[in-house]
Structures are given as C-alpha cells and as structure tokens.
Coordinates of C-alpha atoms in Angstrom, one line a residue:
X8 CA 50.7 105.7 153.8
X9 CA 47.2 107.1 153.6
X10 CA 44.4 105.7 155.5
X11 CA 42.6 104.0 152.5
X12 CA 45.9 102.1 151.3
X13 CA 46.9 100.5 155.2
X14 CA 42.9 99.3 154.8
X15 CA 43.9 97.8 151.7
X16 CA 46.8 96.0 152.6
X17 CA 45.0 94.7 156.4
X18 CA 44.3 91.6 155.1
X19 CA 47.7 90.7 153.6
X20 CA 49.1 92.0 157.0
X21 CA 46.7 90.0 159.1
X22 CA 47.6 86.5 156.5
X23 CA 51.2 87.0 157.8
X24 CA 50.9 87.5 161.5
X25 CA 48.1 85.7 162.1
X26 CA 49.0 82.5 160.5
X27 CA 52.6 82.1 162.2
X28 CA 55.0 83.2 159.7
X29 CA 57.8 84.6 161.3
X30 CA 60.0 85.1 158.7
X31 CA 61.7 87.7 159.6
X32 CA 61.9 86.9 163.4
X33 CA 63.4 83.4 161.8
X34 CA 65.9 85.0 159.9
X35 CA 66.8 87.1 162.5
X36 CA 67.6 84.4 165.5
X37 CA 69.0 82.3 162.9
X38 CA 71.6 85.2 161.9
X39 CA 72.3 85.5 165.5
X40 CA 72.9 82.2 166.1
X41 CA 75.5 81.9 163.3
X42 CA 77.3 84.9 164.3
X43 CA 77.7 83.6 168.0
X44 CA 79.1 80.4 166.4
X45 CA 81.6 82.2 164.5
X46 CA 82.8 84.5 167.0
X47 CA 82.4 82.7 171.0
X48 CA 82.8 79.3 169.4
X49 CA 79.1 78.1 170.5
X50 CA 78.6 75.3 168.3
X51 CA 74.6 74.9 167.4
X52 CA 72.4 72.9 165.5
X53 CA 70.8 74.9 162.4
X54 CA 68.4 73.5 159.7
X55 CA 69.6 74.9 156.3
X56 CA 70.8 74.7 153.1
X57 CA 74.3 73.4 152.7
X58 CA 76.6 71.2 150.1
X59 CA 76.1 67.9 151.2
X60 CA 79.2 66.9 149.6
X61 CA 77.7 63.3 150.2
X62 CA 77.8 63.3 153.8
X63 CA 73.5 63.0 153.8
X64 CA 72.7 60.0 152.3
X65 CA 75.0 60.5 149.9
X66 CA 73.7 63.4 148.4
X67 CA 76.7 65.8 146.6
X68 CA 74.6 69.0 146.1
X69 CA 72.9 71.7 148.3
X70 CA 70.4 71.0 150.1
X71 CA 68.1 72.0 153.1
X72 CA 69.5 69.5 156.0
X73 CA 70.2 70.2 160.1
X74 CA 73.9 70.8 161.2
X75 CA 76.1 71.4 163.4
X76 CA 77.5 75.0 162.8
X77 CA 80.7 76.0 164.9
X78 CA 83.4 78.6 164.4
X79 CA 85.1 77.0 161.7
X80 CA 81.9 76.9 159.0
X81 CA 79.7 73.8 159.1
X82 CA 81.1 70.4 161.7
X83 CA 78.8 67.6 161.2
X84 CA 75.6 67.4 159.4
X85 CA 73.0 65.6 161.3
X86 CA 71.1 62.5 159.5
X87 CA 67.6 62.0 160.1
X88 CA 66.8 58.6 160.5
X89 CA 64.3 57.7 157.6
X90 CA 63.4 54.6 156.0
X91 CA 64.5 53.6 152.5
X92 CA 61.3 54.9 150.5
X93 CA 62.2 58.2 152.1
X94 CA 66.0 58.3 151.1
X95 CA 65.0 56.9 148.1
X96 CA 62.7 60.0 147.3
X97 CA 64.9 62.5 148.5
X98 CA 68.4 61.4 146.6
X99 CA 65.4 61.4 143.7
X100 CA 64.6 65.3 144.1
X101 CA 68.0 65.9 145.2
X102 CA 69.3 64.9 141.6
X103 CA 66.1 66.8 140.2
X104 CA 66.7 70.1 141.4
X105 CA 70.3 69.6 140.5
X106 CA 69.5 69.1 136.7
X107 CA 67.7 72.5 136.9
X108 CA 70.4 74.5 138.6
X109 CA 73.1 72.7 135.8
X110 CA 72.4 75.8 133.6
X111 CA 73.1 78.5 136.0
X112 CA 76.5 76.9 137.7

C-alpha cells in the first residue's frame, strides 16, 4: 500500500480502534470459547443468535439471546428478567423480523 492511500484510510482505521470495536478480537474469543465447549466439555455462557424454539419468552425463531453452550450444542438459554412492556416489545420484533426472513426460508 503506498504512502498516500494508508493516509487515506487513517481515519477509518483510527474510527475502529479507537472507538472500542473489537470485532474481530470478539469473534475470535467467542470461536474459542465454542470450540473448548465442544471438545473438553466446558460449558459457557455465550450471547448469540439461536432458534428459540420458544424457550425465551416464547419466542419460536432466531434470535440474539445468552446461553449456555456445552458439548452437545446449546443446554439452556438463559432469560433475562424484564418486565412485561419489554417482552411485549421483543415477541413484537421477534415476529417482525420473522415476516421478513419468510421469503428466504
């Protein structure tokens, strides 16, 4: 990369790792932490996206929620505790995103 384009894309670069995002680091850790579940049997709590199958509220479709991952796929998704409005809300853009995924399943 010549000198004049790593000046042009400084600020981008600075945006990233200046701000916090970690993506990658994220990814990373969260990749290991999956693999050691899989293969030592280290159960461990991970926030992502899942089929809820109606065991979060009673939401039955994917969605970003913390579990419990262990060597035989996902054990136990955790519930937040959250007040009615809240559930409310979420079963509400639960369904939503669902209706725009229906022509791609």
């Amino acid at each position: 990369m010549s000198h004049d384009s790593s000046r042009k894309c400084q600020p981008a670069y600075e945006a990233c790792h200046f701000s916090g995002a970690k993506t990658a680091v994220g990814t990373a850790k969260a990749t290991l932490k999956l693999l050691q579940a899989i293969t030592m049997g280290h159960d461990t709590l991970i926030a992502g996206q899942v089929h809820a199958g109606g065991a979060f509220y009673g939401i039955d479709s994917t969605i970003g929620v913390p579990f419990i991952m262990g060597n035989k796929g996902v054990e136990k998704i955790v519930e937040l505790p959250m007040v009615e409005e809240e559930k409310a809300l979420l079963k509400q853009c639960a369904e939503h995103v669902n209706q725009k995924l229906k022509p791609f399943l």
